[in-house]
Coordinates of C-alpha atoms in Angstrom, one line a residue:
X29 CA 112.9 93.8 121.1
X30 CA 111.9 97.5 121.1
X31 CA 113.4 100.9 118.8
X32 CA 111.6 103.1 121.3
X33 CA 115.2 105.2 122.3
X34 CA 116.9 103.8 118.9
X35 CA 117.3 107.3 117.7
X36 CA 117.6 109.1 121.3
X37 CA 121.1 110.3 121.3
X38 CA 120.7 111.9 117.3
X39 CA 120.6 115.6 117.3
X40 CA 118.6 117.6 115.4
X41 CA 117.5 115.7 111.6
X42 CA 119.6 116.6 108.7
X43 CA 116.7 117.1 106.4
X44 CA 113.1 116.7 107.0
X45 CA 109.5 117.6 105.3
X46 CA 106.2 118.2 106.7
X47 CA 103.3 117.1 105.0
X48 CA 99.7 117.2 106.8
X49 CA 99.6 113.6 107.7
X50 CA 103.4 112.8 107.7
X51 CA 106.8 114.3 108.9
X52 CA 109.6 112.7 107.9
X53 CA 112.8 113.4 109.3
X54 CA 116.2 111.9 107.7
X55 CA 118.8 111.9 111.7
X56 CA 122.0 110.0 109.8
X57 CA 123.4 109.7 106.9
X58 CA 126.1 106.9 105.6
X59 CA 128.6 108.8 104.4
X60 CA 129.9 106.2 101.8
X61 CA 126.4 105.2 99.6
X62 CA 122.9 106.3 99.9
X63 CA 122.1 104.5 103.3
X64 CA 120.2 106.9 105.8
X65 CA 118.1 106.7 109.4
X66 CA 114.9 108.5 109.7
X67 CA 111.9 108.7 111.8
X68 CA 108.6 108.8 109.9
X69 CA 105.7 110.2 112.5
X70 CA 102.1 108.8 110.8
X71 CA 99.0 109.5 112.3
X72 CA 99.0 106.2 114.3
X73 CA 102.8 105.9 114.9
X74 CA 106.0 107.0 114.4
X75 CA 108.3 104.5 112.7
X76 CA 112.3 104.2 111.7
X77 CA 113.4 103.5 108.3
X78 CA 114.6 101.8 107.2
X79 CA 111.9 99.4 108.0
X80 CA 110.5 96.4 106.5
X81 CA 106.6 96.1 106.6
X82 CA 104.9 92.5 107.1
X83 CA 101.7 91.7 104.8
X84 CA 98.6 91.1 106.2
X85 CA 96.0 90.6 103.0
X86 CA 92.6 90.9 105.0
X87 CA 93.7 93.0 107.9
X88 CA 95.6 89.8 109.9
X89 CA 98.7 88.0 109.3
X90 CA 98.1 84.4 109.3
X91 CA 98.7 82.9 112.8
X92 CA 100.0 86.1 114.2
X93 CA 97.6 88.3 116.7
X94 CA 98.0 92.0 116.6
X95 CA 99.8 91.8 120.2
X96 CA 102.3 89.7 119.2
X97 CA 102.8 91.9 116.3
X98 CA 103.4 94.8 118.5
X99 CA 105.6 92.5 120.6
X100 CA 107.9 91.6 117.7
X101 CA 107.9 95.8 117.3
X102 CA 106.5 95.8 114.1
X103 CA 105.9 99.6 112.8
X104 CA 104.1 99.6 110.0
X105 CA 102.2 96.5 108.1
X106 CA 100.0 96.5 105.2
X107 CA 96.0 95.6 104.3
X108 CA 95.1 94.3 100.8
X109 CA 92.2 97.3 99.0
X110 CA 90.8 94.4 97.0
X111 CA 90.5 92.2 99.5
X112 CA 89.1 94.3 102.4
X113 CA 86.7 95.7 100.0
X114 CA 85.3 92.9 99.4
X115 CA 85.9 91.1 103.2
X116 CA 84.7 92.7 105.4
X117 CA 83.7 95.7 102.9
X118 CA 84.0 99.4 102.9
X119 CA 80.2 99.6 105.1
X120 CA 81.4 97.3 107.7
X121 CA 84.5 98.9 108.4
X122 CA 83.7 102.5 108.3
X123 CA 80.7 101.6 110.8
X124 CA 83.7 99.7 112.9
X125 CA 85.7 103.2 112.7
X126 CA 88.3 101.7 110.5
X127 CA 90.3 98.6 110.0
X128 CA 92.9 99.8 113.1
X129 CA 89.6 99.4 115.3
X130 CA 88.5 96.3 113.6
X131 CA 91.5 94.6 114.1
X132 CA 93.0 96.2 117.4
X133 CA 96.1 97.8 115.8
X134 CA 97.2 100.9 117.1
X135 CA 100.2 101.5 114.3
X136 CA 100.8 102.5 111.2
X137 CA 99.1 100.6 108.2
X138 CA 99.5 100.9 104.8
X139 CA 97.2 100.1 102.2
X140 CA 98.0 99.3 98.4
X141 CA 95.8 100.2 95.7
X142 CA 94.0 96.9 94.8
X143 CA 95.5 97.4 91.0
X144 CA 98.2 94.5 91.3
X145 CA 95.8 92.0 92.3
X146 CA 93.5 93.1 89.1
X147 CA 96.9 92.0 86.9
X148 CA 97.7 89.2 88.6
X149 CA 95.3 87.2 90.1
X150 CA 91.4 87.6 88.4
X151 CA 90.5 87.2 85.0
X152 CA 91.2 90.6 83.4
X153 CA 88.8 92.0 81.0
X154 CA 90.1 95.3 79.9
X155 CA 92.4 98.5 80.8
X156 CA 90.5 101.2 80.1
X157 CA 91.4 105.3 80.8
X158 CA 88.2 104.8 82.7
X159 CA 90.0 102.3 85.3
X160 CA 90.4 97.8 85.0
X161 CA 87.9 96.0 84.0
X162 CA 87.5 92.5 85.9
X163 CA 85.7 89.3 87.1
X164 CA 84.6 89.4 90.6
X165 CA 85.7 86.3 91.7
X166 CA 83.0 86.0 94.2
X167 CA 79.4 86.2 91.4
X168 CA 81.4 86.2 88.4
X169 CA 79.6 89.5 87.5
X170 CA 82.0 92.4 85.7
X171 CA 83.7 95.3 87.6
X172 CA 85.0 98.1 87.1
X173 CA 87.9 99.4 89.7
X174 CA 88.4 103.1 89.0
X175 CA 91.4 105.6 90.6
X176 CA 88.2 107.1 92.0
X177 CA 87.1 104.1 94.0
X178 CA 90.6 102.4 95.0
X179 CA 90.8 105.7 96.6
X180 CA 87.4 106.0 97.8
X181 CA 88.0 102.4 99.0
X182 CA 91.5 102.9 101.2
X183 CA 89.1 106.3 102.7
X184 CA 87.2 104.0 104.5
X185 CA 90.0 101.7 105.2
X186 CA 91.5 104.7 106.8
X187 CA 95.7 103.4 106.4
X188 CA 98.0 106.2 107.4
X189 CA 99.6 105.4 104.2
X190 CA 97.0 104.5 101.0
X191 CA 98.8 104.1 97.1
X192 CA 97.4 105.5 94.3
X193 CA 95.9 102.9 91.6
X194 CA 98.3 102.1 88.9
X195 CA 98.4 100.5 85.7
X196 CA 100.1 97.3 86.2
X197 CA 102.0 95.6 83.3
X198 CA 104.5 93.0 84.0
X199 CA 108.6 93.9 84.8
X200 CA 109.3 91.5 81.9
X201 CA 106.8 93.7 79.6
X202 CA 108.6 95.9 77.0
X203 CA 107.2 98.0 73.8
X204 CA 104.7 101.1 73.5
X205 CA 102.6 99.4 76.1
X206 CA 105.3 100.4 78.9
X207 CA 105.1 104.2 78.1
X208 CA 101.5 103.8 77.9
X209 CA 101.2 102.3 81.4
X210 CA 103.4 104.7 82.7
X211 CA 101.7 108.3 81.7
X212 CA 98.0 106.5 82.2
X213 CA 99.4 106.2 85.7
X214 CA 100.3 109.6 86.1
X215 CA 96.7 110.5 85.3
X216 CA 95.3 108.4 87.2
X217 CA 97.1 109.7 90.0
X218 CA 95.8 113.1 89.6
X219 CA 92.2 111.5 89.8
X220 CA 93.3 110.3 92.9
X221 CA 94.9 113.0 94.1
X222 CA 91.4 114.8 93.4
X223 CA 89.3 112.1 95.0
X224 CA 91.0 112.0 98.4
X225 CA 88.7 112.9 100.5
X226 CA 90.8 112.7 104.3
X227 CA 94.6 114.5 102.9
X228 CA 94.8 115.6 106.6
X229 CA 94.6 112.2 107.8
X230 CA 95.8 109.7 105.2
X231 CA 99.0 110.0 103.0
X232 CA 98.4 109.2 99.0
X233 CA 102.1 107.8 97.7
X234 CA 102.6 107.9 94.3
X235 CA 104.4 105.3 92.4
X236 CA 107.3 105.5 90.3
X237 CA 106.6 103.1 86.7
X238 CA 108.5 102.7 83.7
X239 CA 109.3 99.3 83.4
X240 CA 112.9 98.5 82.8
X241 CA 113.5 101.2 81.0
X242 CA 115.8 104.0 82.1
X243 CA 113.8 106.9 79.8
X244 CA 110.3 106.1 81.2
X245 CA 111.7 105.4 85.2
X246 CA 113.4 108.8 84.7
X247 CA 110.3 110.8 83.1
X248 CA 107.8 109.1 85.9
X249 CA 110.3 110.1 88.7
X250 CA 110.3 113.3 87.5
X251 CA 106.6 114.0 87.1
X252 CA 105.5 112.3 90.4
X253 CA 107.9 114.7 92.1
X254 CA 106.1 118.0 90.7
X255 CA 103.0 116.6 92.8
X256 CA 104.8 117.4 96.0
X257 CA 103.3 114.0 97.6
X258 CA 104.0 113.0 101.6
X259 CA 106.7 110.1 100.0
X260 CA 107.0 108.1 97.4
X261 CA 107.0 104.3 95.8
X262 CA 109.0 102.5 93.5
X263 CA 106.7 99.8 91.7
X264 CA 106.4 97.3 88.9
X265 CA 109.5 95.2 90.0
X266 CA 110.5 92.1 91.6
X267 CA 108.0 90.9 88.9
X268 CA 110.5 88.2 87.2
X269 CA 113.3 90.5 86.0
X270 CA 116.6 90.2 86.1
X271 CA 118.2 91.5 89.5
X272 CA 121.0 93.2 87.6
X273 CA 118.2 95.3 85.9
X274 CA 116.1 95.7 89.2
X275 CA 118.4 97.5 91.0
X276 CA 119.2 100.0 88.4
X277 CA 116.1 101.1 88.3
X278 CA 115.9 101.3 91.8
X279 CA 118.8 103.3 92.2
X280 CA 117.7 105.7 89.5
X281 CA 114.7 106.1 91.4
X282 CA 116.2 107.1 94.8
X283 CA 118.7 109.2 92.2
X284 CA 115.6 111.6 91.1
X285 CA 113.2 111.2 94.4
X286 CA 113.5 114.0 96.9
X287 CA 115.8 113.0 99.8
X288 CA 113.6 114.7 102.6
X289 CA 110.7 112.5 101.8
X290 CA 110.4 108.5 102.4
X291 CA 110.7 105.8 99.4
X292 CA 109.1 103.1 99.5
X293 CA 110.3 100.1 96.9
X294 CA 107.8 97.5 96.8
X295 CA 107.0 93.6 97.2
X296 CA 110.8 93.9 98.2
X297 CA 111.4 91.3 101.5
X298 CA 114.8 88.9 101.0
X299 CA 117.6 89.9 103.6
X300 CA 119.6 90.6 100.6
X301 CA 117.5 93.0 99.5
X302 CA 116.9 94.7 102.2
X303 CA 120.8 95.2 102.9
X304 CA 121.4 96.7 99.0
X305 CA 118.3 98.6 98.5
X306 CA 119.1 100.5 101.7
X307 CA 122.7 100.9 100.7
X308 CA 120.9 102.5 97.5
X309 CA 118.8 104.9 99.4
X310 CA 115.3 103.0 100.2
X311 CA 113.7 103.5 103.3
X312 CA 110.6 101.0 102.9
X313 CA 109.7 97.3 102.2
X314 CA 107.2 94.5 102.1
X315 CA 106.7 91.5 100.9
X316 CA 104.8 88.1 101.6
X317 CA 107.8 86.1 101.4
X318 CA 108.8 85.8 105.2
X319 CA 105.5 84.6 106.7
X320 CA 104.7 82.5 103.5
X321 CA 108.2 80.7 103.5
X322 CA 107.1 80.3 106.9
X323 CA 103.9 78.4 106.1
X324 CA 106.0 76.4 104.2
X325 CA 108.6 75.1 107.6
X326 CA 111.0 77.5 106.2
X327 CA 113.2 79.6 109.1
X328 CA 115.1 82.7 107.9
X329 CA 118.7 83.1 108.8
X330 CA 121.8 85.2 108.2
X331 CA 123.0 82.2 105.9
X332 CA 120.0 81.8 103.9
X333 CA 116.7 80.0 104.8
X334 CA 116.9 76.7 107.2
X335 CA 114.3 74.1 105.7
X336 CA 113.0 73.0 109.1
X337 CA 111.1 69.7 107.6
X338 CA 114.5 68.3 106.6
X339 CA 115.4 64.8 108.2
X340 CA 118.7 66.5 109.9
X341 CA 116.5 68.4 112.1
X342 CA 114.8 65.4 113.7
X343 CA 117.3 65.2 117.1
X344 CA 118.3 68.7 116.6
X345 CA 117.2 70.2 120.0
X346 CA 119.2 73.8 119.5
X347 CA 116.9 76.8 118.9
X348 CA 116.6 78.4 115.5
X349 CA 119.1 80.7 115.6
X350 CA 120.4 81.2 119.7
X351 CA 121.2 84.7 118.8
X352 CA 117.4 85.6 118.0
X353 CA 115.1 86.6 121.3
X354 CA 111.9 85.7 120.0
X355 CA 109.7 83.7 121.8
X356 CA 110.5 80.7 119.0
X357 CA 113.7 80.7 119.7
X358 CA 113.9 81.2 123.5
X359 CA 111.1 77.8 123.7
X360 CA 111.2 75.9 121.2
X361 CA 113.9 73.5 119.0
X362 CA 114.7 72.9 115.8
X363 CA 113.7 68.8 116.4
X364 CA 110.3 70.0 117.8
X365 CA 109.6 72.2 114.9
X366 CA 110.6 69.6 112.5
X367 CA 107.9 67.7 114.3
X368 CA 105.3 69.9 113.6
X369 CA 106.0 72.6 110.7
X370 CA 103.8 71.5 107.3
X371 CA 101.8 69.0 110.1
X372 CA 99.8 71.7 112.5
X373 CA 98.9 74.9 112.3
X374 CA 101.3 75.9 115.4
X375 CA 104.6 74.9 114.0
X376 CA 103.5 77.6 111.2
X377 CA 102.7 80.1 113.6
X378 CA 106.2 79.3 115.7
X379 CA 108.1 79.5 112.5
X380 CA 106.1 83.0 111.4
X381 CA 107.1 84.4 114.9
X382 CA 110.8 84.0 114.4
X383 CA 110.8 84.9 110.4
X384 CA 108.7 88.2 111.5
X385 CA 111.5 88.5 114.6
X386 CA 114.6 87.9 111.9
X387 CA 113.3 90.6 109.6
X388 CA 112.7 93.2 112.2
X389 CA 115.9 92.6 113.9
X390 CA 117.9 92.6 110.5
X391 CA 116.4 96.7 110.3
X392 CA 117.4 97.3 113.5
X393 CA 121.2 96.2 112.6
X394 CA 120.6 98.0 109.4
X395 CA 119.6 101.4 111.1
X396 CA 122.0 101.2 114.4
X397 CA 125.1 100.8 111.1
X398 CA 124.0 103.9 109.6
X399 CA 123.8 105.6 112.5
X400 CA 126.8 104.9 113.3
X401 CA 128.4 105.5 109.9
X402 CA 129.7 101.8 109.7
X403 CA 127.2 100.3 107.3
X404 CA 129.8 99.4 104.5
X405 CA 131.3 97.1 107.2
X406 CA 128.2 96.3 108.3
X407 CA 126.9 95.3 104.3
X408 CA 130.8 93.1 103.8
X409 CA 129.7 91.4 107.0
X410 CA 126.4 90.0 106.4
X411 CA 127.7 89.5 102.4
X412 CA 130.8 87.2 104.1
X413 CA 128.0 85.4 106.3
X414 CA 125.1 84.9 103.6
X415 CA 127.2 84.1 100.8
X416 CA 131.1 83.4 101.3
X417 CA 133.4 84.2 98.8
X418 CA 130.8 83.9 96.0
X419 CA 128.6 86.8 95.3
X420 CA 126.0 86.9 92.8
X421 CA 127.0 89.5 90.5
X422 CA 124.1 91.9 90.5
X423 CA 125.3 92.6 94.2
X424 CA 128.4 93.1 93.6
X425 CA 127.6 95.6 90.9
X426 CA 125.2 97.4 93.1
X427 CA 127.1 97.7 96.0
X428 CA 129.9 98.7 93.6
X429 CA 128.2 101.4 92.5
X430 CA 128.1 103.0 95.7
X431 CA 131.4 102.6 96.6
X432 CA 131.5 99.1 98.4
X433 CA 133.6 97.3 96.2
X434 CA 133.6 93.4 97.3
X435 CA 136.6 92.5 95.1
X436 CA 139.0 94.8 97.2
X437 CA 139.5 92.8 100.4
X438 CA 139.0 94.6 103.7
X439 CA 140.8 94.8 107.1
X440 CA 139.9 91.4 107.9
X441 CA 141.1 89.7 104.4
X442 CA 137.6 89.2 102.6
X443 CA 136.8 89.9 99.2
X444 CA 134.6 88.0 97.1
X445 CA 134.3 86.9 93.6
X446 CA 131.1 86.5 91.3
X447 CA 128.7 84.1 90.3
X448 CA 126.3 84.9 87.8
X449 CA 123.0 83.3 89.8
X450 CA 120.9 86.1 90.8
X451 CA 120.3 84.0 94.1
X452 CA 121.0 82.1 96.6
X453 CA 121.0 78.6 96.0
X454 CA 122.1 77.1 99.1
X455 CA 122.3 78.5 102.9
X456 CA 126.0 79.4 103.6
X457 CA 127.5 76.6 105.7

C-alpha cells in the first residue's frame, strides 16, 4: 500500500511552481476534464495529489497510531489549531520541537486556522476587525483570536501547511454579511502574511471565500492570486448548501486559481465528491467523515456505506471488501465487526483502519487513471458502481461541465438518468 514509485515512469513536469517551503509539479493532465496528477514537495514529505487528508483534531486520529497511518500510506494529516492551542498548548509544543516530533509523525501536517471552530462550536461574542471574540469553553473567560495569534499558534505547531484565519460565515448566509466577510478575510490574510515567522519552513495558504455568490467568489480568487502564495484553499462550502451550488463554486474557483499551484477544497470527503471535484481540478481534500462514521459502525465501500451494526451481517463471514488489502479486511469478517462495532473500541478501530484505507486506495486509483489518461472512463465506472442508472442531478451537471456526459451511452452501453436527491440514500446493490 505505497505510492513511492507511482510517478516513476513520468517525465519532466508539465508545469510547476517553487516556494521556499513547497515545490509543486504537475506531472499528468486529463485530456478531457480539469483533473491532474501532481507531486507536492513539503518540508517533511513529498505528497502525491489528488490526495485525501485524514483529520487528527488533537494531533491524533482516534484509535490509530502514526505507525498505522504510515502503513496506510497517508501523506498528510490535519491538526486543529484551536484545540492544539488549548491543549497541549504552544509552549509545550515548542519544547517538544513541534507537533511532528510530539506525535512521532515524519510526514506532512496541515493545520487549520481555528476560525471555523470559533463559529461552529463556541459561544461567539463578536467578530470585529481585530479578530474573533469568544467564550473559552475551559474557563468561561472571554478571549480574542486574531490573525496574528492564529499564525503564531501555527508557527509553534510547525505544520508544513498553515491556513489563514478567515471570517467564516455559513454557506447558507446571503446578503451584505457575505461580502463583508470576504473583504475582511483578505485583510486578515495580509495581516497573517506579515505575522508569519517561518516562511522558509511552513507554507501559508489563503482561502477563497464569497459564499455562493459568483461575483464575490471571483473577486476573492482573483485577489488571492495577487499574493503569490504557495497554494490556495477553497473554503466556505460543505456547510449544508445545495450540491448544485457547491460544485459551481468549486469549478469557478479552479478556473481562476493558478494552474501551477495546489488547490485544496476544505471539508470534502464523500467518495463521489472526491471523484467529481478531482475532475473539476482540485488537488487536496480533508474531512472527518471517514473516521467519524467508522465509530458508528459504517464501513466505506465503492457502492456506498455498509452499516455493519445491521443484523444481516451477523452470520456473514466475508471481509468488508474482498479486494481491500487493509489489515481489517485481511483478518476480520463482517460477522466479527458486527459483534464489536458500537460496543467495543476494537470494532471502531478496525473500521477506522478500513475507512482510511478505502480513501487512500480511491485516491491512488484516481491518480493512476489521470496518469494513464483514462479518467473519464474511471469516473463512469465509479458512478455506475456507486449509483447505478439513476444519478444525482448535481453530479450529472458537474461532470457534463467537464465533458463527461453520463446521458450518452459508453462503449459498455452504460448511461444514467437524473434524480433530484443530492445524496445517496442507500448503497447501490
